Short mmCIF file of C-alpha atoms in Angstrom, two decimals:
data_model
loop_
_atom_site.label_atom_id
_atom_site.label_comp_id
_atom_site.label_asym_id
_atom_site.label_seq_id
_atom_site.Cartn_x
_atom_site.Cartn_y
_atom_site.Cartn_z
CA UNK Z 1 48.29 5.91 -1.48
CA UNK Z 2 49.44 6.27 -5.08
CA UNK Z 3 48.23 4.27 -8.55
CA UNK Z 4 50.18 1.49 -7.36
CA UNK Z 5 48.84 0.67 -4.70
CA UNK Z 6 45.76 1.72 -5.51
CA UNK Z 7 45.52 -0.54 -7.86
CA UNK Z 8 47.37 -3.80 -6.32
CA UNK Z 9 45.00 -3.20 -3.45
CA UNK Z 10 41.81 -2.88 -5.89
CA UNK Z 11 43.44 -6.20 -7.03
CA UNK Z 12 43.25 -8.15 -3.99
CA UNK Z 13 39.69 -7.06 -3.28
CA UNK Z 14 38.45 -8.98 -7.05
CA UNK Z 15 40.22 -12.17 -6.16
CA UNK Z 16 37.14 -12.37 -3.27
CA UNK Z 17 33.41 -13.63 -5.54
CA UNK Z 18 30.03 -12.58 -3.96
CA UNK Z 19 29.06 -15.65 -2.16
CA UNK Z 20 26.17 -17.62 -4.49
CA UNK Z 21 23.13 -17.19 -3.43
CA UNK Z 22 20.61 -20.39 -1.36
CA UNK Z 23 20.05 -22.65 -3.47
CA UNK Z 24 16.07 -21.51 -2.58
CA UNK Z 25 16.38 -18.81 -4.34
CA UNK Z 26 18.20 -20.10 -6.94
CA UNK Z 27 15.44 -21.74 -7.71
CA UNK Z 28 12.91 -18.56 -7.19
CA UNK Z 29 14.97 -16.44 -8.99
CA UNK Z 30 15.28 -18.94 -11.65
CA UNK Z 31 11.46 -19.58 -11.47
CA UNK Z 32 10.72 -16.08 -12.37
CA UNK Z 33 12.12 -16.05 -15.74
CA UNK Z 34 10.56 -13.52 -17.56
CA UNK Z 35 7.88 -15.13 -19.70
CA UNK Z 36 7.66 -13.72 -23.64
CA UNK Z 37 6.03 -11.58 -24.59
CA UNK Z 38 2.42 -12.31 -26.54
CA UNK Z 39 3.57 -12.09 -30.63
CA UNK Z 40 0.54 -10.63 -32.80
CA UNK Z 41 -1.49 -12.61 -34.45
CA UNK Z 42 -0.43 -14.36 -37.77
CA UNK Z 43 -4.13 -13.71 -38.98
CA UNK Z 44 -4.64 -10.00 -40.97
CA UNK Z 45 -6.55 -7.58 -39.26
CA UNK Z 46 -10.26 -7.13 -40.65
CA UNK Z 47 -11.10 -10.77 -40.97
CA UNK Z 48 -14.02 -9.60 -37.88
CA UNK Z 49 -11.59 -10.69 -35.27
CA UNK Z 50 -11.27 -8.00 -32.46
CA UNK Z 51 -7.15 -7.92 -30.92
CA UNK Z 52 -6.69 -6.72 -27.78
CA UNK Z 53 -4.20 -3.77 -27.36
CA UNK Z 54 -2.86 -5.25 -24.07
CA UNK Z 55 -3.06 -2.08 -22.50
CA UNK Z 56 -5.46 -3.37 -19.77
CA UNK Z 57 -3.30 -6.50 -19.14
CA UNK Z 58 -2.41 -7.69 -15.76
CA UNK Z 59 1.27 -7.82 -17.18
CA UNK Z 60 3.16 -11.24 -16.09
CA UNK Z 61 1.18 -14.30 -14.14
CA UNK Z 62 4.25 -15.21 -12.47
CA UNK Z 63 4.09 -15.06 -8.55
CA UNK Z 64 6.13 -12.70 -7.26
CA UNK Z 65 7.27 -13.64 -3.44
CA UNK Z 66 5.83 -12.65 -0.71
CA UNK Z 67 7.19 -11.06 1.87
CA UNK Z 68 7.57 -13.01 5.62
CA UNK Z 69 4.64 -11.53 7.43
CA UNK Z 70 6.25 -9.97 11.05
CA UNK Z 71 3.96 -11.63 14.24
CA UNK Z 72 4.67 -10.15 16.82
CA UNK Z 73 5.98 -11.99 20.00
CA UNK Z 74 6.46 -14.77 17.39
CA UNK Z 75 9.07 -17.54 18.42
CA UNK Z 76 10.81 -17.52 15.22
CA UNK Z 77 10.83 -15.86 11.94
CA UNK Z 78 8.23 -17.71 8.48
CA UNK Z 79 7.73 -17.10 5.77
CA UNK Z 80 4.11 -16.95 4.43
CA UNK Z 81 3.43 -19.11 1.34
CA UNK Z 82 3.04 -17.73 -1.16
CA UNK Z 83 -0.19 -17.38 -3.18
CA UNK Z 84 -1.45 -18.93 -5.63
CA UNK Z 85 -0.95 -17.22 -9.19
CA UNK Z 86 -4.65 -16.46 -9.80
CA UNK Z 87 -5.19 -14.29 -6.47
CA UNK Z 88 -2.00 -12.48 -7.22
CA UNK Z 89 -3.17 -11.20 -10.69
CA UNK Z 90 -6.17 -10.29 -9.18
CA UNK Z 91 -4.66 -8.33 -6.35
CA UNK Z 92 -2.38 -7.00 -9.05
CA UNK Z 93 -5.16 -5.54 -10.71
CA UNK Z 94 -6.83 -4.72 -7.72
CA UNK Z 95 -3.65 -2.48 -7.04
CA UNK Z 96 -4.00 -1.12 -10.08
CA UNK Z 97 -7.28 -0.11 -10.13
CA UNK Z 98 -7.01 1.59 -6.46
CA UNK Z 99 -4.07 3.80 -7.91
CA UNK Z 100 -5.37 4.47 -10.86
CA UNK Z 101 -8.48 5.92 -8.52
CA UNK Z 102 -6.16 7.59 -6.38
CA UNK Z 103 -4.97 10.28 -8.78
CA UNK Z 104 -7.66 9.83 -11.07
CA UNK Z 105 -10.49 11.34 -7.86
CA UNK Z 106 -8.85 14.03 -6.83
CA UNK Z 107 -8.08 14.74 -10.08
CA UNK Z 108 -11.73 14.61 -11.55
CA UNK Z 109 -12.58 17.25 -8.71
CA UNK Z 110 -10.37 19.28 -10.10
CA UNK Z 111 -11.04 19.45 -13.41
CA UNK Z 112 -14.48 19.86 -12.94
CA UNK Z 113 -13.91 23.01 -10.21
CA UNK Z 114 -11.80 24.74 -13.30
CA UNK Z 115 -14.80 23.85 -15.72
CA UNK Z 116 -17.09 25.59 -13.47
CA UNK Z 117 -15.06 28.50 -13.41
CA UNK Z 118 -14.29 28.84 -17.00
CA UNK Z 119 -17.42 28.15 -18.25
CA UNK Z 120 -19.87 30.28 -15.92
CA UNK Z 121 -18.64 33.96 -16.06
CA UNK Z 122 -18.43 32.91 -19.94
CA UNK Z 123 -22.38 32.07 -19.81
CA UNK Z 124 -22.67 35.08 -17.81
CA UNK Z 125 -21.13 37.60 -20.19
CA UNK Z 126 -23.19 35.64 -22.60
CA UNK Z 127 -26.01 36.63 -21.16
CA UNK Z 128 -25.42 40.29 -20.46
CA UNK Z 129 -24.39 40.50 -23.80
CA UNK Z 130 -28.00 39.07 -24.92
CA UNK Z 131 -29.86 41.10 -22.54
CA UNK Z 132 -27.82 44.09 -23.83
CA UNK Z 133 -28.59 42.97 -27.67
CA UNK Z 134 -32.29 42.89 -26.92
CA UNK Z 135 -32.95 45.66 -25.92
CA UNK Z 136 -30.74 47.05 -28.17
CA UNK Z 137 -32.86 45.60 -30.98
CA UNK Z 138 -36.45 47.11 -29.84
CA UNK Z 139 -37.76 49.87 -31.67
CA UNK Z 140 -37.48 53.65 -29.86
CA UNK Z 141 -40.41 55.52 -28.67
CA UNK Z 142 -40.93 58.28 -31.62
CA UNK Z 143 -43.45 60.33 -30.02
CA UNK Z 144 -45.02 62.88 -32.74
CA UNK Z 145 -46.92 64.75 -29.45
CA UNK Z 146 -46.10 66.41 -26.18
CA UNK Z 147 -47.90 68.35 -24.36
CA UNK Z 148 -47.05 69.66 -20.62
CA UNK Z 149 -49.24 70.72 -17.90
CA UNK Z 150 -49.19 71.98 -15.02
CA UNK Z 151 -52.08 72.12 -12.49
CA UNK Z 152 -52.30 74.22 -9.17
CA UNK Z 153 -53.65 72.08 -6.49
CA UNK Z 154 -52.98 74.38 -3.42
CA UNK Z 155 -52.39 77.32 -2.33
CA UNK Z 156 -51.36 79.05 0.90
CA UNK Z 157 -49.49 81.45 2.73
CA UNK Z 158 -47.09 80.69 5.93
CA UNK Z 159 -45.32 82.62 8.78
CA UNK Z 160 -42.00 82.07 10.46
CA UNK Z 161 -39.88 84.03 12.22
CA UNK Z 162 -36.32 84.74 11.82
CA UNK Z 163 -33.52 83.63 14.73
CA UNK Z 164 -33.04 87.70 14.89
CA UNK Z 165 -37.16 87.92 15.66
CA UNK Z 166 -38.52 88.71 12.04
CA UNK Z 167 -41.49 87.50 11.16
CA UNK Z 168 -41.75 85.90 7.52
CA UNK Z 169 -44.73 85.23 5.66
CA UNK Z 170 -43.89 82.28 2.87
CA UNK Z 171 -46.35 81.68 -0.40
CA UNK Z 172 -46.41 78.18 -0.59
CA UNK Z 173 -48.33 76.51 -3.91
CA UNK Z 174 -48.89 73.10 -4.47
CA UNK Z 175 -48.41 72.15 -8.07
CA UNK Z 176 -49.16 69.02 -10.24
CA UNK Z 177 -46.85 68.61 -12.79
CA UNK Z 178 -47.64 66.63 -16.01
CA UNK Z 179 -45.97 64.76 -19.59
CA UNK Z 180 -48.15 63.33 -21.31
CA UNK Z 181 -46.05 61.79 -24.77
CA UNK Z 182 -48.32 60.38 -27.63
CA UNK Z 183 -47.03 58.32 -30.48
CA UNK Z 184 -49.43 57.66 -32.88
CA UNK Z 185 -47.58 55.24 -35.22
CA UNK Z 186 -47.43 52.91 -32.39
CA UNK Z 187 -50.82 53.66 -30.65
CA UNK Z 188 -48.74 54.78 -27.16
CA UNK Z 189 -49.86 57.19 -24.41
CA UNK Z 190 -46.81 57.24 -21.98
CA UNK Z 191 -48.25 60.03 -18.50
CA UNK Z 192 -46.25 61.31 -16.46
CA UNK Z 193 -47.18 63.62 -13.08
CA UNK Z 194 -44.61 64.48 -10.82
CA UNK Z 195 -45.74 66.73 -7.70
CA UNK Z 196 -44.09 69.74 -6.61
CA UNK Z 197 -43.74 72.10 -3.72
CA UNK Z 198 -43.04 76.00 -5.16
CA UNK Z 199 -42.17 77.92 -1.91
CA UNK Z 200 -41.41 81.60 -1.83
CA UNK Z 201 -40.33 83.75 1.06
CA UNK Z 202 -42.32 87.20 1.19
CA UNK Z 203 -40.93 90.10 3.20
CA UNK Z 204 -43.92 91.97 5.73
CA UNK Z 205 -42.25 94.89 5.09
CA UNK Z 206 -42.46 94.14 1.22
CA UNK Z 207 -46.04 92.97 1.74
CA UNK O 1 13.34 -32.29 -19.00
CA UNK O 2 15.25 -29.88 -21.62
CA UNK O 3 15.48 -26.06 -21.50
CA UNK O 4 15.06 -23.62 -23.93
CA UNK O 5 17.60 -21.40 -25.46
CA UNK O 6 15.57 -18.38 -23.04
CA UNK O 7 16.08 -20.23 -19.98
CA UNK O 8 19.48 -21.69 -20.28
CA UNK O 9 19.65 -17.75 -20.65
CA UNK O 10 18.77 -16.95 -18.21
CA UNK O 11 20.36 -19.52 -15.77
CA UNK O 12 22.96 -19.04 -16.94
CA UNK O 13 22.18 -15.18 -16.44
CA UNK O 14 21.18 -15.66 -12.62
CA UNK O 15 24.41 -17.48 -11.81
CA UNK O 16 26.75 -14.42 -12.88
CA UNK O 17 25.11 -11.18 -11.42
CA UNK O 18 22.41 -12.72 -8.56
CA UNK O 19 25.80 -13.50 -6.45
CA UNK O 20 26.46 -9.37 -7.28
CA UNK O 21 22.28 -8.48 -6.28
CA UNK O 22 22.70 -10.19 -3.46
CA UNK O 23 26.09 -8.59 -1.92
CA UNK O 24 24.31 -5.91 -2.67
CA UNK O 25 21.00 -6.04 -1.11
CA UNK O 26 23.06 -7.58 1.81
CA UNK O 27 24.58 -3.68 2.71
CA UNK O 28 21.33 -2.35 2.07
CA UNK O 29 19.33 -3.99 3.69
CA UNK O 30 18.73 -5.26 7.89
CA UNK O 31 18.70 -8.74 7.77
CA UNK O 32 19.29 -11.97 5.27
CA UNK O 33 15.62 -12.50 4.37
CA UNK O 34 15.12 -8.79 3.89
CA UNK O 35 17.98 -9.33 1.79
CA UNK O 36 17.31 -12.06 -0.54
CA UNK O 37 13.58 -10.43 -0.91
CA UNK O 38 14.36 -7.26 -2.43
CA UNK O 39 16.91 -9.65 -5.08
CA UNK O 40 14.13 -11.52 -5.93
CA UNK O 41 11.79 -7.88 -6.05
CA UNK O 42 14.31 -5.95 -7.95
CA UNK O 43 14.83 -8.78 -10.46
CA UNK O 44 10.81 -9.49 -11.50
CA UNK O 45 10.63 -5.29 -11.34
CA UNK O 46 13.33 -4.49 -13.89
CA UNK O 47 12.27 -8.09 -15.83
CA UNK O 48 9.15 -6.59 -16.63
CA UNK O 49 10.35 -3.89 -17.46
CA UNK O 50 12.75 -5.01 -20.29
CA UNK O 51 10.14 -5.07 -23.46
CA UNK O 52 11.44 -8.67 -24.46
CA UNK O 53 12.71 -12.30 -22.94
CA UNK O 54 16.24 -10.91 -22.28
CA UNK O 55 17.46 -10.18 -19.07
CA UNK O 56 17.01 -6.94 -17.45
CA UNK O 57 20.48 -5.32 -17.66
CA UNK O 58 22.74 -5.27 -14.01
CA UNK O 59 22.64 -1.41 -13.76
CA UNK O 60 19.10 -1.20 -12.86
CA UNK O 61 18.46 -4.48 -11.26
CA UNK O 62 20.72 -2.39 -9.13
CA UNK O 63 18.67 0.72 -8.23
CA UNK O 64 16.03 -0.86 -7.92
CA UNK O 65 17.91 -2.96 -5.35
CA UNK O 66 18.51 0.22 -3.64
CA UNK O 67 15.00 2.31 -4.63
CA UNK O 68 12.95 -1.05 -2.82
CA UNK O 69 15.66 -0.94 0.61
CA UNK O 70 14.93 2.70 0.49
CA UNK O 71 11.27 1.96 0.71
CA UNK O 72 11.81 -1.18 3.11
CA UNK O 73 13.32 1.03 5.29
CA UNK O 74 10.94 3.31 5.94
CA UNK O 75 8.56 1.02 6.65
CA UNK O 76 10.12 -0.68 8.97
CA UNK O 77 11.35 2.23 10.93
CA UNK O 78 7.97 3.10 13.12
CA UNK O 79 8.64 -0.97 14.28
CA UNK O 80 12.66 -1.00 13.77
CA UNK O 81 12.80 -1.47 18.09
CA UNK O 82 11.33 -4.93 17.93
CA UNK O 83 12.87 -5.70 14.90
CA UNK O 84 15.87 -5.59 15.90
CA UNK O 85 15.74 -6.48 18.90
CA UNK O 86 14.60 -10.13 17.53
CA UNK O 87 17.08 -10.02 14.37
CA UNK O 88 19.98 -11.53 14.44
CA UNK O 89 23.12 -10.90 13.81
CA UNK O 90 24.34 -11.15 9.89
CA UNK O 91 26.45 -14.47 10.04
CA UNK O 92 26.08 -14.50 6.00
CA UNK O 93 29.35 -14.51 4.58
CA UNK O 94 29.40 -11.88 1.59
CA UNK O 95 31.75 -13.89 -0.07
CA UNK O 96 32.61 -17.01 -2.16
CA UNK O 97 36.49 -17.79 -0.73
CA UNK O 98 38.02 -20.95 -0.34
CA UNK O 99 40.03 -21.89 3.01
CA UNK O 100 42.97 -19.26 2.36
CA UNK O 101 41.19 -16.48 1.15
CA UNK O 102 38.97 -17.48 4.09
CA UNK O 103 40.29 -14.21 6.51
CA UNK O 104 41.08 -12.11 3.91
CA UNK O 105 37.01 -12.31 2.60
CA UNK O 106 35.98 -11.68 6.86
CA UNK O 107 38.78 -8.73 7.34
CA UNK O 108 37.46 -7.20 4.02
CA UNK O 109 33.29 -7.84 5.46
CA UNK O 110 33.94 -6.66 8.36
CA UNK O 111 35.95 -3.57 6.92
CA UNK O 112 33.39 -3.32 4.29
CA UNK O 113 30.73 -3.26 7.53
CA UNK O 114 32.48 -0.68 8.72
CA UNK O 115 32.64 1.76 6.13
CA UNK O 116 30.66 4.93 5.36
CA UNK O 117 27.54 4.33 3.19
CA UNK O 118 28.26 6.36 0.45
CA UNK O 119 31.61 4.57 0.33
CA UNK O 120 30.62 0.96 0.31
CA UNK O 121 27.88 1.13 -2.15
CA UNK O 122 30.09 1.99 -4.50
CA UNK O 123 32.81 0.40 -3.23
CA UNK O 124 30.51 -2.65 -4.14
CA UNK O 125 29.10 -1.87 -7.32
CA UNK O 126 32.42 -0.55 -9.24
CA UNK O 127 34.43 -4.15 -7.56
CA UNK O 128 32.69 -6.45 -7.15
CA UNK O 129 29.20 -5.03 -9.70
CA UNK O 130 31.35 -4.77 -12.46
CA UNK O 131 29.38 -1.07 -13.31
CA UNK O 132 31.42 1.44 -14.37
CA UNK O 133 30.93 4.92 -13.04
CA UNK O 134 28.76 6.40 -15.21
CA UNK O 135 26.20 3.35 -14.30
CA UNK O 136 27.10 3.75 -10.99
CA UNK O 137 25.75 7.32 -10.96
CA UNK O 138 22.75 6.36 -12.55
CA UNK O 139 22.05 3.54 -10.06
CA UNK O 140 22.69 6.08 -7.75
CA UNK O 141 21.24 9.28 -8.72
CA UNK O 142 24.48 10.80 -8.65
CA UNK O 143 27.56 12.24 -11.11
CA UNK O 144 29.18 10.03 -12.46
CA UNK O 145 32.57 12.16 -11.50
CA UNK O 146 31.17 11.70 -7.94
CA UNK O 147 30.76 7.69 -8.25
CA UNK O 148 35.32 7.78 -9.09
CA UNK O 149 35.32 10.54 -6.68
CA UNK O 150 33.75 8.75 -3.65
CA UNK O 151 35.85 5.12 -5.57
CA UNK O 152 38.61 6.50 -4.92
CA UNK O 153 37.91 7.89 -1.08
CA UNK O 154 36.15 4.54 -0.10
CA UNK O 155 39.41 2.56 -1.34
CA UNK O 156 41.89 4.31 0.97
CA UNK O 157 39.63 4.50 3.57
CA UNK O 158 39.33 1.01 3.03
CA UNK O 159 43.26 -0.04 3.55
CA UNK O 160 42.83 2.68 6.25
CA UNK O 161 41.00 0.17 8.18
CA UNK O 162 42.37 -3.12 6.89
CA UNK O 163 45.42 -2.33 8.02
CA UNK O 164 45.04 -1.46 11.63
CA UNK O 165 42.47 -4.65 11.58
CA UNK O 166 45.58 -6.35 10.64
CA UNK O 167 48.57 -4.48 12.27
#
């Protein structure tokens, strides 16, 4: 198919005009003419009249053609009657909010989860920093008198045998060690006592 | 009652373009009722997108018809069996013809019905829709060069089919 044939065939096709739509459809389309958008008011702003931004307007108020409802086992296809304009506007409003909520609800949940994840660790860090800061703010204890004390609580001997059968004697002593810190400036006395067991093996031969 | 200038413009625009929209919609829809619904929905939706009173660009209406047809087909697939069983074969003539051209129009309509969708929609938009290849590409979501090549291949195929029928 060369270019000449191509153009000739195209010209033949163009001779055919698309069929005119039915009069009923043309009438409905003619009635669906877009309305003029509201013009801005000539009253200057600042005269006590609040002007709507139109952001939440319902758009066009003319009725939209309703699709014919398909009824199971219907004898003949019928078209439903168009809804009143006020009802269409209400449906349009409800659908708009439903669509908004459908997206807003999950988005808000995700945003809340992200906010908690970001806020909680930062708050935890702040709390830790605050504790460290308060500890650092406390003045250190300055002991001006330190006492060490060792008290002998008990002393006894114990005899045992090694696996080779040789007897061994243990000299055991229980001590109570004490450390006492005095901070006369702040009037604090810190006393710590620690029990200590001292075991010294003694050979019978040396005994 | 006299028409306002806007109403007269709107009526002229409809007289000029509504047949093209309906032709395209008939090829996208499964029934005449669906095609008319598609045209009405698309015209209204495209008009709402306009920021002024002027009629919407035809390419926008064509694109809306196609999108709505796809949506409709997805919805209808669930009950396609019952719908198709009840659906009468399309008897509407796609073209407005005189007695002499009646046979030609029937021939072209039959041949167009046998064309693959991707060729048929490009030919319709180009020959009877009056769109350019870039506009066809925007309408169908394909590159302009693809639209041009589909148009060429589609014309060849259409001519082959019509020759078969005439023979």
